[in-house]
């Protein structure tokens, strides 16, 4: 069933709904090309979670970054923003959902699961590219 977002609610309230829904999938295994709900890759997870609330995102992390026009500086991140990272030589190859307190939720990598990670870890600090705001 599709989640209901009351468009009269604040962006923060909508973001809370999205983040709480995303947390339902903690521990679900990563699989390349996984679109959910039994497995996800990073962009499949973001597309699935936001799709539950009526947001239609493209399939890949690069396409998602390009499709959302509101760029957010790292210092202005709010829960619900999408955070993008470079991986494997790609300018943008990974995406997650910022949840606050320098933490994001994502379908991590092969052999791993949907989990929380710190934006301040050496790997994610070094590979951070940009952030976008979908929930306005």
PDB file of C-alpha atoms in Angstrom:
ATOM      1  CA  UNK A   1       0.000   0.000   0.000  1.00  0.00           C
ATOM      2  CA  UNK A   2       1.174   3.485  -0.772  1.00  0.00           C
ATOM      3  CA  UNK A   3       2.062   5.700   2.149  1.00  0.00           C
ATOM      4  CA  UNK A   4       0.067   8.841   2.582  1.00  0.00           C
ATOM      5  CA  UNK A   5       1.783  12.194   2.855  1.00  0.00           C
ATOM      6  CA  UNK A   6      -0.467  15.052   3.880  1.00  0.00           C
ATOM      7  CA  UNK A   7       0.866  17.875   1.716  1.00  0.00           C
ATOM      8  CA  UNK A   8      -0.292  20.406   4.321  1.00  0.00           C
ATOM      9  CA  UNK A   9       2.292  19.010   6.738  1.00  0.00           C
ATOM     10  CA  UNK A  10       5.680  20.658   7.079  1.00  0.00           C
ATOM     11  CA  UNK A  11       8.704  19.394   5.178  1.00  0.00           C
ATOM     12  CA  UNK A  12      10.175  18.250   8.509  1.00  0.00           C
ATOM     13  CA  UNK A  13       7.066  16.161   9.259  1.00  0.00           C
ATOM     14  CA  UNK A  14       7.154  14.579   5.786  1.00  0.00           C
ATOM     15  CA  UNK A  15      10.884  13.895   6.179  1.00  0.00           C
ATOM     16  CA  UNK A  16      10.219  12.159   9.491  1.00  0.00           C
ATOM     17  CA  UNK A  17       7.683   9.881   7.784  1.00  0.00           C
ATOM     18  CA  UNK A  18      10.142   9.014   5.012  1.00  0.00           C
ATOM     19  CA  UNK A  19      13.017   8.339   7.433  1.00  0.00           C
ATOM     20  CA  UNK A  20      10.844   6.190   9.694  1.00  0.00           C
ATOM     21  CA  UNK A  21       9.673   4.190   6.678  1.00  0.00           C
ATOM     22  CA  UNK A  22      13.258   3.737   5.461  1.00  0.00           C
ATOM     23  CA  UNK A  23      14.231   2.347   8.884  1.00  0.00           C
ATOM     24  CA  UNK A  24      11.794  -0.535   8.339  1.00  0.00           C
ATOM     25  CA  UNK A  25      14.343  -1.934   5.859  1.00  0.00           C
ATOM     26  CA  UNK A  26      17.397  -1.932   8.120  1.00  0.00           C
ATOM     27  CA  UNK A  27      19.173  -5.255   7.658  1.00  0.00           C
ATOM     28  CA  UNK A  28      17.751  -5.971   4.185  1.00  0.00           C
ATOM     29  CA  UNK A  29      20.595  -7.316   2.024  1.00  0.00           C
ATOM     30  CA  UNK A  30      22.360  -5.294  -0.648  1.00  0.00           C
ATOM     31  CA  UNK A  31      22.037  -6.679  -4.165  1.00  0.00           C
ATOM     32  CA  UNK A  32      23.181  -4.924  -7.314  1.00  0.00           C
ATOM     33  CA  UNK A  33      20.050  -3.942  -9.215  1.00  0.00           C
ATOM     34  CA  UNK A  34      17.880  -4.627  -6.153  1.00  0.00           C
ATOM     35  CA  UNK A  35      14.639  -2.657  -6.233  1.00  0.00           C
ATOM     36  CA  UNK A  36      13.175  -3.960  -2.952  1.00  0.00           C
ATOM     37  CA  UNK A  37      11.672  -4.905  -0.747  1.00  0.00           C
ATOM     38  CA  UNK A  38      13.711  -8.120  -0.255  1.00  0.00           C
ATOM     39  CA  UNK A  39      16.978  -6.627  -1.557  1.00  0.00           C
ATOM     40  CA  UNK A  40      18.241  -3.203  -2.593  1.00  0.00           C
ATOM     41  CA  UNK A  41      21.121  -1.399  -4.153  1.00  0.00           C
ATOM     42  CA  UNK A  42      21.674   2.196  -3.058  1.00  0.00           C
ATOM     43  CA  UNK A  43      19.575   3.980  -5.670  1.00  0.00           C
ATOM     44  CA  UNK A  44      16.952   1.235  -5.676  1.00  0.00           C
ATOM     45  CA  UNK A  45      16.525   1.787  -1.936  1.00  0.00           C
ATOM     46  CA  UNK A  46      16.130   5.559  -2.296  1.00  0.00           C
ATOM     47  CA  UNK A  47      13.734   5.151  -5.240  1.00  0.00           C
ATOM     48  CA  UNK A  48      11.667   2.568  -3.316  1.00  0.00           C
ATOM     49  CA  UNK A  49      11.434   4.588  -0.093  1.00  0.00           C
ATOM     50  CA  UNK A  50      10.529   7.881  -1.769  1.00  0.00           C
ATOM     51  CA  UNK A  51       8.256   6.090  -4.248  1.00  0.00           C
ATOM     52  CA  UNK A  52       6.172   4.857  -1.317  1.00  0.00           C
ATOM     53  CA  UNK A  53       5.277   8.515  -0.744  1.00  0.00           C
ATOM     54  CA  UNK A  54       4.555   9.368  -4.371  1.00  0.00           C
ATOM     55  CA  UNK A  55       7.961  10.754  -5.381  1.00  0.00           C
ATOM     56  CA  UNK A  56       9.040   9.446  -8.779  1.00  0.00           C
ATOM     57  CA  UNK A  57      12.825   9.254  -8.904  1.00  0.00           C
ATOM     58  CA  UNK A  58      15.009   7.889 -11.704  1.00  0.00           C
ATOM     59  CA  UNK A  59      16.841   4.592 -11.174  1.00  0.00           C
ATOM     60  CA  UNK A  60      20.541   5.430 -10.733  1.00  0.00           C
ATOM     61  CA  UNK A  61      22.344   7.639  -8.214  1.00  0.00           C
ATOM     62  CA  UNK A  62      23.680   9.890 -10.989  1.00  0.00           C
ATOM     63  CA  UNK A  63      20.228  10.262 -12.538  1.00  0.00           C
ATOM     64  CA  UNK A  64      18.726  11.017  -9.122  1.00  0.00           C
ATOM     65  CA  UNK A  65      21.286  13.770  -8.459  1.00  0.00           C
ATOM     66  CA  UNK A  66      20.658  15.255 -11.896  1.00  0.00           C
ATOM     67  CA  UNK A  67      16.861  15.108 -11.536  1.00  0.00           C
ATOM     68  CA  UNK A  68      16.669  17.098  -8.291  1.00  0.00           C
ATOM     69  CA  UNK A  69      17.403  20.760  -8.831  1.00  0.00           C
ATOM     70  CA  UNK A  70      17.707  21.938  -5.218  1.00  0.00           C
ATOM     71  CA  UNK A  71      21.370  21.661  -4.256  1.00  0.00           C
ATOM     72  CA  UNK A  72      22.126  21.719  -0.524  1.00  0.00           C
ATOM     73  CA  UNK A  73      25.479  22.499   1.063  1.00  0.00           C
ATOM     74  CA  UNK A  74      26.831  19.909   3.470  1.00  0.00           C
ATOM     75  CA  UNK A  75      26.523  22.391   6.335  1.00  0.00           C
ATOM     76  CA  UNK A  76      22.795  22.889   5.592  1.00  0.00           C
ATOM     77  CA  UNK A  77      21.707  19.237   5.453  1.00  0.00           C
ATOM     78  CA  UNK A  78      18.355  18.403   7.012  1.00  0.00           C
ATOM     79  CA  UNK A  79      16.758  14.985   7.531  1.00  0.00           C
ATOM     80  CA  UNK A  80      15.332  13.646   4.275  1.00  0.00           C
ATOM     81  CA  UNK A  81      17.988  15.189   2.028  1.00  0.00           C
ATOM     82  CA  UNK A  82      19.729  12.850  -0.407  1.00  0.00           C
ATOM     83  CA  UNK A  83      23.508  12.591  -0.033  1.00  0.00           C
ATOM     84  CA  UNK A  84      25.698  11.508  -2.942  1.00  0.00           C
ATOM     85  CA  UNK A  85      29.173   9.998  -3.020  1.00  0.00           C
ATOM     86  CA  UNK A  86      31.724   9.022  -5.651  1.00  0.00           C
ATOM     87  CA  UNK A  87      32.574   5.323  -5.958  1.00  0.00           C
ATOM     88  CA  UNK A  88      34.600   3.150  -8.279  1.00  0.00           C
ATOM     89  CA  UNK A  89      35.751   6.018 -10.463  1.00  0.00           C
ATOM     90  CA  UNK A  90      32.217   7.334 -10.983  1.00  0.00           C
ATOM     91  CA  UNK A  91      31.667  11.023 -10.235  1.00  0.00           C
ATOM     92  CA  UNK A  92      28.479   9.959  -8.434  1.00  0.00           C
ATOM     93  CA  UNK A  93      28.042   6.277  -7.719  1.00  0.00           C
ATOM     94  CA  UNK A  94      26.286   6.077  -4.361  1.00  0.00           C
ATOM     95  CA  UNK A  95      23.290   7.687  -2.639  1.00  0.00           C
ATOM     96  CA  UNK A  96      21.741   7.625   0.819  1.00  0.00           C
ATOM     97  CA  UNK A  97      19.113   9.465   2.854  1.00  0.00           C
ATOM     98  CA  UNK A  98      20.359  11.887   5.491  1.00  0.00           C
ATOM     99  CA  UNK A  99      18.694  11.275   8.867  1.00  0.00           C
ATOM    100  CA  UNK A 100      20.381  13.965  10.992  1.00  0.00           C
ATOM    101  CA  UNK A 101      23.341  14.137  13.366  1.00  0.00           C
ATOM    102  CA  UNK A 102      25.848  13.469  10.531  1.00  0.00           C
ATOM    103  CA  UNK A 103      24.179  10.106   9.884  1.00  0.00           C
ATOM    104  CA  UNK A 104      22.556   8.622   6.796  1.00  0.00           C
ATOM    105  CA  UNK A 105      20.728   5.412   5.914  1.00  0.00           C
ATOM    106  CA  UNK A 106      21.627   3.514   2.756  1.00  0.00           C
ATOM    107  CA  UNK A 107      21.946   0.172   1.035  1.00  0.00           C
ATOM    108  CA  UNK A 108      25.651  -0.003   1.655  1.00  0.00           C
ATOM    109  CA  UNK A 109      27.578  -2.327  -0.658  1.00  0.00           C
ATOM    110  CA  UNK A 110      27.857  -5.939  -1.887  1.00  0.00           C
ATOM    111  CA  UNK A 111      27.870  -8.336   1.054  1.00  0.00           C
ATOM    112  CA  UNK A 112      26.344  -5.732   3.340  1.00  0.00           C
ATOM    113  CA  UNK A 113      22.828  -4.531   4.247  1.00  0.00           C
ATOM    114  CA  UNK A 114      20.680  -1.430   4.596  1.00  0.00           C
ATOM    115  CA  UNK A 115      22.217   0.376   7.554  1.00  0.00           C
ATOM    116  CA  UNK A 116      23.144   3.685   9.107  1.00  0.00           C
ATOM    117  CA  UNK A 117      26.592   5.179   8.534  1.00  0.00           C
ATOM    118  CA  UNK A 118      28.359   8.315   9.663  1.00  0.00           C
ATOM    119  CA  UNK A 119      28.978  11.161   7.235  1.00  0.00           C
ATOM    120  CA  UNK A 120      32.103  11.896   9.279  1.00  0.00           C
ATOM    121  CA  UNK A 121      33.771   8.518   8.690  1.00  0.00           C
ATOM    122  CA  UNK A 122      36.956   8.838   6.687  1.00  0.00           C
ATOM    123  CA  UNK A 123      35.508   6.999   3.665  1.00  0.00           C
ATOM    124  CA  UNK A 124      32.334   9.066   3.365  1.00  0.00           C
ATOM    125  CA  UNK A 125      34.063  12.362   4.150  1.00  0.00           C
ATOM    126  CA  UNK A 126      36.624  11.688   1.409  1.00  0.00           C
ATOM    127  CA  UNK A 127      34.045  10.567  -1.176  1.00  0.00           C
ATOM    128  CA  UNK A 128      31.206  13.021  -0.495  1.00  0.00           C
ATOM    129  CA  UNK A 129      30.116  14.858  -3.668  1.00  0.00           C
ATOM    130  CA  UNK A 130      26.852  16.735  -3.135  1.00  0.00           C
ATOM    131  CA  UNK A 131      23.400  16.717  -1.580  1.00  0.00           C
ATOM    132  CA  UNK A 132      19.939  17.430  -2.985  1.00  0.00           C
ATOM    133  CA  UNK A 133      16.645  18.365  -1.323  1.00  0.00           C
ATOM    134  CA  UNK A 134      13.538  16.648  -2.669  1.00  0.00           C
ATOM    135  CA  UNK A 135      11.160  17.332   0.230  1.00  0.00           C
ATOM    136  CA  UNK A 136      10.377  21.066   0.222  1.00  0.00           C
TER     137      UNK A 136
END
